[in-house]
Each structure stands twice: as C-alpha cells, then as structure tokens.
Amino acid sequence: MNSNRKLKSRDLYLNKLIAFKDTEPVKIITGIRRCGKSSLLKLLVEYLKENGVEGSQIVEMNFESNDYKNMTSDEVYSFVKEKCYKKRAYLFFDEIQRIDKWEDAINALRVDLDCDIYVTGSNAYLLSSEYATYLSGRCVEIKMLPLSFKEFIQFNDFELKKVKSALRGEKNIIIDVNAIQYALSEVFESYLHFGGMPGIADVGLEQDKAFALLDGIYSTVVVRDILEREKRRGQRQITDSLLLKKIILFLCDNIGSSVSSSSIGNTLVAEGLLENGSRKGRPSTHTIQAYIEALVEAYFFYNIKRFDIRGKELLKTLGKYYVVDIGLRNYLLGLRDRDRGHILENIVYLELLRRGYDVAIGKLDDMEIDFIATNATDKLYVQVTESMIEETVRKRELTPLQKVSDNYEKIILTMNDGQVTYDGIKQINLVDWLLA
C-alpha cells in the first residue's frame, strides 16, 4: 500500500474485530492475498491507540517481511514475550502461516501472557483440524473479501449523491474529487471491469496498471499460497503448475455453472489443453479434486453446494464455483460480455457472504433457484438475471420462487430500473440492492 495514502476504512470488518476486542478467542482474519487483511490490522491498531492503548502494549509482526520470515515458532514466542511487560498486550501476526508450527507459539502466548491476539492468513489451512486441536473453541474467524461495490466507490474517492430525476423522484449519481459527474451505471461497469482488490485504488482505474497489479496477486497466490504451501506441508503434492493454471482458467470460464472433477478432466483432455504440458494423458479425478481444494483453501474460488428444498438436505453432486474477484477473472480470461449473467451472479454471491449469509443453490424438482441465503434469524431466496423484460425470462425466474411455499422473502435482482412486485416477489435493481 502507498504509505502516503491514508488508510481507507473497512467498517464491516473493523467493527467485527472491535466487537471481539479483549475477549479470549484468538481473532483469525482469513481471505485471499491482498484483499486488505494487513490494512485491517493497521486500522485496528489506529483504533486502539485512539482509545487509550499505548504503543508499547502493541506488538506487530508481518511474516512477509525479511525481519521475521525465517523465524522458528520458538523464536516468535521469545521475541514477543520479551516485548510484553506488565500491561495487557495486543499481538498482531500477519501471514503467520509462513512459520512452521506457528500454532505452538500462538497457543503458548495465549496461555502464558495477558494478551489479545489477532492473526491473518491467506489459506484456509489456518483453520485445519490440526490447528483446531490446539484452540478448540478458542478462536473466531473473520472472513474478509475484496471490496464491495459500496467500498469500491469509497476507495476510488467517488461520492454517491441523490439528485432529482425527471422520470422518477430521485436517482443516484457519482461525483469524483474534481466534481465531475458520472452515471451510477458507468461506475458499476468499472467495478465489473476492474474488480474489488483494494490495491486498484492506489494504481488508478487504468487497465494496464490494474492488470499488472492483478498479475502480481495471481502469481503470488499460485506460488506462495498453493505451490510452496503444499511443499511445506509434505502431504499431497500440488506440483504441476501447468495443470493448476488450466484448472484455474476452466473454473474462471465456468463460474456459476455446474461442474465436477470428472467433467473438468474430460474437458481438458478433449480440448487438448494438456497435450503440450508436463502431464501426459488424463489427470485422475482425485488429482483434479486435490488441485481444486487447494484453490478453495487459498480463497481463489468459493464452492457452493445444492440444497434440495423438498428433501431439506445438501446434495453432494454438481456444485458450482465462483471466483473471489471479477477483476482477477478478467485479467486471466480477457474482457468479454458473453457470460454477463454469471458475472452478476458472482457479484451477488459474494455480497451475500459479506452480509453474513450461508449460501446454497436451491433445487426444487427440476428447477433451480440461484441462491438460498440463510443466517441465524432469516432466509432469503434470490434469483439473478440481467433483464426481466422478456416474458419467457420472467416466467423462468418467477416459477421456482412461486413454488416455494414458505413465507420468507423472495427477490429477483436485475439490471432493469425500478422495483416491481409479482405476487409478493420483488424485482429489485441489482445496483440499488448492492448499495442498500
């Protein structure tokens, strides 16, 4: 991050950390590399200092730095213990998964010191069963994602304003720091183009610079968080970088589509995508699944399961994958508009995660509902389509929702303006919903 640039707030995540401040659980912030975890720790440090915590009470260690990356877990423990005196300590460990047996140090510090511990990591291996045995019930996960559309507006120094409209009461416009006005749809197209990685705001909304930044993120995720990690773990080996890239491209090209490990292998072989690589012939389904799991663990893709509405159970077959950031997808595949519907689905899926929902695909007989979103108190049925103007599309989107017999909210998100209601089912403008 540009050191001269003031940290932009990520209130959604900062407020979660503040809510857990000075509680026993270790706070573990997870998410893909460069989604803002390090900046979030800095924001919390700022908050602590503004609220009476002295700098001497705070220990920050970033294990991407040469100062710390070659430490052993014992050395981490000794380093921190020497810095902690009589007052309560606030300990921040950034990308700690790079330290072998790091969980030993964290657990020992938790037991031996009067401290509040915050950890970040770019791999779900942080929360593996091995780690869980050390902290069973004594950790809380804060799942971090790239910028929402609302955050994208803020990070790029735009301001959202409501103005009078000749057609309908009010409309939203965007104003930049030079008081230049933009239609909200223009800025949303930029979000679909560049994605939500916070670093984009530092380099500016220019394709060459943005894609150079995304190239760096992609390469680092693949090398450090997948290939190197597998080598360190010494378990299943993800060693074929060509196969890994082909699977990434396949999943990027098929976001929101039903896929399986066997269908991926069949497609890669049928299209000759592995003929000139290091692998010969068809990779096994087990191998492909291991590679996909590594990508999910690195938060590059999210796997969404099907839920049988009548049977009230999750199904094991034919899930879907969504990419963590549309900008990364555009960098890898090039810009194109032919699968815009699935891109919009991807945006909505990530937003539902941000809002704290568990999300599944709804299966109802031979029909499908894009998302069933549930939390402790609520359930929401969501369809996503670019337009509802055509009658055939309206029928396709409405019918499965009409067949659900419960009274939970049912919405269809579309790029059409305004809000329409069909027998209690709301059609809402997708961009307005993102900003709500």
PDB file of N, CA, C and O in Angstrom, residues 232-267:
ATOM      1  N   ARG A 232       5.680 -27.345   1.729  1.00  0.00           N
ATOM      2  CA  ARG A 232       5.952 -27.287   3.167  1.00  0.00           C
ATOM      3  C   ARG A 232       5.142 -28.334   3.920  1.00  0.00           C
ATOM      4  O   ARG A 232       5.603 -28.936   4.872  1.00  0.00           O
ATOM      5  N   ARG A 233       3.917 -28.521   3.507  1.00  0.00           N
ATOM      6  CA  ARG A 233       3.066 -29.464   4.218  1.00  0.00           C
ATOM      7  C   ARG A 233       3.552 -30.896   4.049  1.00  0.00           C
ATOM      8  O   ARG A 233       3.363 -31.731   4.916  1.00  0.00           O
ATOM      9  N   GLY A 234       4.155 -31.178   2.892  1.00  0.00           N
ATOM     10  CA  GLY A 234       4.685 -32.505   2.658  1.00  0.00           C
ATOM     11  C   GLY A 234       3.622 -33.570   2.576  1.00  0.00           C
ATOM     12  O   GLY A 234       3.893 -34.745   2.773  1.00  0.00           O
ATOM     13  N   GLN A 235       2.390 -33.142   2.284  1.00  0.00           N
ATOM     14  CA  GLN A 235       1.315 -34.114   2.150  1.00  0.00           C
ATOM     15  C   GLN A 235       1.044 -34.315   0.659  1.00  0.00           C
ATOM     16  O   GLN A 235       1.949 -34.637  -0.093  1.00  0.00           O
ATOM     17  N   ARG A 236      -0.199 -34.122   0.218  1.00  0.00           N
ATOM     18  CA  ARG A 236      -0.423 -34.272  -1.215  1.00  0.00           C
ATOM     19  C   ARG A 236       0.338 -33.154  -1.919  1.00  0.00           C
ATOM     20  O   ARG A 236       0.419 -32.027  -1.456  1.00  0.00           O
ATOM     21  N   GLN A 237       0.911 -33.460  -3.029  1.00  0.00           N
ATOM     22  CA  GLN A 237       1.785 -32.510  -3.705  1.00  0.00           C
ATOM     23  C   GLN A 237       1.082 -31.868  -4.901  1.00  0.00           C
ATOM     24  O   GLN A 237       0.695 -32.545  -5.848  1.00  0.00           O
ATOM     25  N   ILE A 238       0.902 -30.556  -4.839  1.00  0.00           N
ATOM     26  CA  ILE A 238       0.403 -29.801  -5.987  1.00  0.00           C
ATOM     27  C   ILE A 238       1.633 -29.270  -6.693  1.00  0.00           C
ATOM     28  O   ILE A 238       2.166 -28.216  -6.352  1.00  0.00           O
ATOM     29  N   THR A 239       2.144 -30.031  -7.634  1.00  0.00           N
ATOM     30  CA  THR A 239       3.443 -29.714  -8.235  1.00  0.00           C
ATOM     31  C   THR A 239       3.348 -29.296  -9.697  1.00  0.00           C
ATOM     32  O   THR A 239       4.290 -28.720 -10.226  1.00  0.00           O
ATOM     33  N   ASP A 240       2.231 -29.614 -10.350  1.00  0.00           N
ATOM     34  CA  ASP A 240       2.120 -29.361 -11.788  1.00  0.00           C
ATOM     35  C   ASP A 240       1.501 -27.984 -12.004  1.00  0.00           C
ATOM     36  O   ASP A 240       0.280 -27.821 -11.985  1.00  0.00           O
ATOM     37  N   SER A 241       2.357 -26.973 -12.208  1.00  0.00           N
ATOM     38  CA  SER A 241       1.867 -25.604 -12.341  1.00  0.00           C
ATOM     39  C   SER A 241       1.014 -25.428 -13.592  1.00  0.00           C
ATOM     40  O   SER A 241       0.083 -24.616 -13.609  1.00  0.00           O
ATOM     41  N   LEU A 242       1.299 -26.201 -14.646  1.00  0.00           N
ATOM     42  CA  LEU A 242       0.506 -26.109 -15.879  1.00  0.00           C
ATOM     43  C   LEU A 242      -0.926 -26.602 -15.625  1.00  0.00           C
ATOM     44  O   LEU A 242      -1.894 -25.936 -15.992  1.00  0.00           O
ATOM     45  N   LEU A 243      -1.052 -27.759 -14.973  1.00  0.00           N
ATOM     46  CA  LEU A 243      -2.379 -28.291 -14.676  1.00  0.00           C
ATOM     47  C   LEU A 243      -3.134 -27.333 -13.763  1.00  0.00           C
ATOM     48  O   LEU A 243      -4.333 -27.088 -13.959  1.00  0.00           O
ATOM     49  N   LEU A 244      -2.445 -26.767 -12.786  1.00  0.00           N
ATOM     50  CA  LEU A 244      -3.079 -25.818 -11.882  1.00  0.00           C
ATOM     51  C   LEU A 244      -3.636 -24.630 -12.658  1.00  0.00           C
ATOM     52  O   LEU A 244      -4.790 -24.216 -12.449  1.00  0.00           O
ATOM     53  N   LYS A 245      -2.859 -24.094 -13.572  1.00  0.00           N
ATOM     54  CA  LYS A 245      -3.326 -22.937 -14.347  1.00  0.00           C
ATOM     55  C   LYS A 245      -4.515 -23.313 -15.224  1.00  0.00           C
ATOM     56  O   LYS A 245      -5.481 -22.538 -15.344  1.00  0.00           O
ATOM     57  N   LYS A 246      -4.478 -24.489 -15.840  1.00  0.00           N
ATOM     58  CA  LYS A 246      -5.594 -24.899 -16.699  1.00  0.00           C
ATOM     59  C   LYS A 246      -6.887 -25.059 -15.892  1.00  0.00           C
ATOM     60  O   LYS A 246      -7.969 -24.708 -16.366  1.00  0.00           O
ATOM     61  N   ILE A 247      -6.768 -25.569 -14.684  1.00  0.00           N
ATOM     62  CA  ILE A 247      -7.949 -25.707 -13.842  1.00  0.00           C
ATOM     63  C   ILE A 247      -8.465 -24.335 -13.426  1.00  0.00           C
ATOM     64  O   ILE A 247      -9.675 -24.091 -13.410  1.00  0.00           O
ATOM     65  N   ILE A 248      -7.561 -23.421 -13.106  1.00  0.00           N
ATOM     66  CA  ILE A 248      -7.975 -22.048 -12.774  1.00  0.00           C
ATOM     67  C   ILE A 248      -8.730 -21.422 -13.937  1.00  0.00           C
ATOM     68  O   ILE A 248      -9.811 -20.841 -13.759  1.00  0.00           O
ATOM     69  N   LEU A 249      -8.192 -21.551 -15.142  1.00  0.00           N
ATOM     70  CA  LEU A 249      -8.842 -20.964 -16.320  1.00  0.00           C
ATOM     71  C   LEU A 249     -10.205 -21.614 -16.560  1.00  0.00           C
ATOM     72  O   LEU A 249     -11.180 -20.938 -16.912  1.00  0.00           O
ATOM     73  N   PHE A 250     -10.273 -22.928 -16.373  1.00  0.00           N
ATOM     74  CA  PHE A 250     -11.552 -23.620 -16.571  1.00  0.00           C
ATOM     75  C   PHE A 250     -12.592 -23.116 -15.584  1.00  0.00           C
ATOM     76  O   PHE A 250     -13.727 -22.806 -15.956  1.00  0.00           O
ATOM     77  N   LEU A 251     -12.232 -23.040 -14.306  1.00  0.00           N
ATOM     78  CA  LEU A 251     -13.188 -22.596 -13.299  1.00  0.00           C
ATOM     79  C   LEU A 251     -13.581 -21.136 -13.511  1.00  0.00           C
ATOM     80  O   LEU A 251     -14.746 -20.767 -13.319  1.00  0.00           O
ATOM     81  N   CYS A 252     -12.621 -20.292 -13.920  1.00  0.00           N
ATOM     82  CA  CYS A 252     -12.940 -18.893 -14.233  1.00  0.00           C
ATOM     83  C   CYS A 252     -13.930 -18.810 -15.393  1.00  0.00           C
ATOM     84  O   CYS A 252     -14.841 -17.979 -15.389  1.00  0.00           O
ATOM     85  N   ASP A 253     -13.747 -19.678 -16.363  1.00  0.00           N
ATOM     86  CA  ASP A 253     -14.594 -19.662 -17.555  1.00  0.00           C
ATOM     87  C   ASP A 253     -15.971 -20.260 -17.286  1.00  0.00           C
ATOM     88  O   ASP A 253     -16.884 -20.097 -18.091  1.00  0.00           O
ATOM     89  N   ASN A 254     -16.124 -20.930 -16.154  1.00  0.00           N
ATOM     90  CA  ASN A 254     -17.380 -21.627 -15.865  1.00  0.00           C
ATOM     91  C   ASN A 254     -17.969 -21.222 -14.521  1.00  0.00           C
ATOM     92  O   ASN A 254     -18.641 -22.027 -13.874  1.00  0.00           O
ATOM     93  N   ILE A 255     -17.745 -19.972 -14.103  1.00  0.00           N
ATOM     94  CA  ILE A 255     -18.351 -19.523 -12.856  1.00  0.00           C
ATOM     95  C   ILE A 255     -19.875 -19.651 -12.971  1.00  0.00           C
ATOM     96  O   ILE A 255     -20.467 -19.369 -14.001  1.00  0.00           O
ATOM     97  N   GLY A 256     -20.478 -20.126 -11.905  1.00  0.00           N
ATOM     98  CA  GLY A 256     -21.928 -20.241 -11.891  1.00  0.00           C
ATOM     99  C   GLY A 256     -22.485 -21.405 -12.682  1.00  0.00           C
ATOM    100  O   GLY A 256     -23.699 -21.557 -12.780  1.00  0.00           O
ATOM    101  N   SER A 257     -21.613 -22.250 -13.234  1.00  0.00           N
ATOM    102  CA  SER A 257     -22.066 -23.429 -13.971  1.00  0.00           C
ATOM    103  C   SER A 257     -21.802 -24.680 -13.138  1.00  0.00           C
ATOM    104  O   SER A 257     -20.846 -24.725 -12.359  1.00  0.00           O
ATOM    105  N   SER A 258     -22.636 -25.683 -13.315  1.00  0.00           N
ATOM    106  CA  SER A 258     -22.462 -26.932 -12.587  1.00  0.00           C
ATOM    107  C   SER A 258     -21.260 -27.687 -13.150  1.00  0.00           C
ATOM    108  O   SER A 258     -21.199 -27.954 -14.354  1.00  0.00           O
ATOM    109  N   VAL A 259     -20.296 -27.991 -12.280  1.00  0.00           N
ATOM    110  CA  VAL A 259     -19.097 -28.698 -12.724  1.00  0.00           C
ATOM    111  C   VAL A 259     -18.742 -29.785 -11.720  1.00  0.00           C
ATOM    112  O   VAL A 259     -19.161 -29.745 -10.562  1.00  0.00           O
ATOM    113  N   SER A 260     -17.957 -30.744 -12.190  1.00  0.00           N
ATOM    114  CA  SER A 260     -17.430 -31.792 -11.316  1.00  0.00           C
ATOM    115  C   SER A 260     -15.978 -32.027 -11.705  1.00  0.00           C
ATOM    116  O   SER A 260     -15.527 -31.605 -12.773  1.00  0.00           O
ATOM    117  N   SER A 261     -15.259 -32.711 -10.834  1.00  0.00           N
ATOM    118  CA  SER A 261     -13.851 -33.012 -11.134  1.00  0.00           C
ATOM    119  C   SER A 261     -13.724 -33.820 -12.419  1.00  0.00           C
ATOM    120  O   SER A 261     -12.825 -33.582 -13.236  1.00  0.00           O
ATOM    121  N   SER A 262     -14.621 -34.768 -12.613  1.00  0.00           N
ATOM    122  CA  SER A 262     -14.530 -35.604 -13.815  1.00  0.00           C
ATOM    123  C   SER A 262     -14.844 -34.792 -15.068  1.00  0.00           C
ATOM    124  O   SER A 262     -14.200 -34.975 -16.111  1.00  0.00           O
ATOM    125  N   SER A 263     -15.812 -33.866 -14.985  1.00  0.00           N
ATOM    126  CA  SER A 263     -16.129 -33.058 -16.171  1.00  0.00           C
ATOM    127  C   SER A 263     -14.976 -32.134 -16.523  1.00  0.00           C
ATOM    128  O   SER A 263     -14.710 -31.863 -17.699  1.00  0.00           O
ATOM    129  N   ILE A 264     -14.252 -31.640 -15.521  1.00  0.00           N
ATOM    130  CA  ILE A 264     -13.087 -30.795 -15.793  1.00  0.00           C
ATOM    131  C   ILE A 264     -12.018 -31.610 -16.514  1.00  0.00           C
ATOM    132  O   ILE A 264     -11.464 -31.181 -17.532  1.00  0.00           O
ATOM    133  N   GLY A 265     -11.735 -32.807 -15.999  1.00  0.00           N
ATOM    134  CA  GLY A 265     -10.726 -33.648 -16.643  1.00  0.00           C
ATOM    135  C   GLY A 265     -11.112 -33.986 -18.063  1.00  0.00           C
ATOM    136  O   GLY A 265     -10.277 -33.921 -18.985  1.00  0.00           O
ATOM    137  N   ASN A 266     -12.368 -34.344 -18.295  1.00  0.00           N
ATOM    138  CA  ASN A 266     -12.821 -34.671 -19.647  1.00  0.00           C
ATOM    139  C   ASN A 266     -12.647 -33.488 -20.598  1.00  0.00           C
ATOM    140  O   ASN A 266     -12.213 -33.653 -21.745  1.00  0.00           O
ATOM    141  N   THR A 267     -12.992 -32.296 -20.130  1.00  0.00           N
ATOM    142  CA  THR A 267     -12.893 -31.105 -20.981  1.00  0.00           C
ATOM    143  C   THR A 267     -11.443 -30.774 -21.300  1.00  0.00           C
ATOM    144  O   THR A 267     -11.093 -30.469 -22.446  1.00  0.00           O
TER     145      THR A 267
END
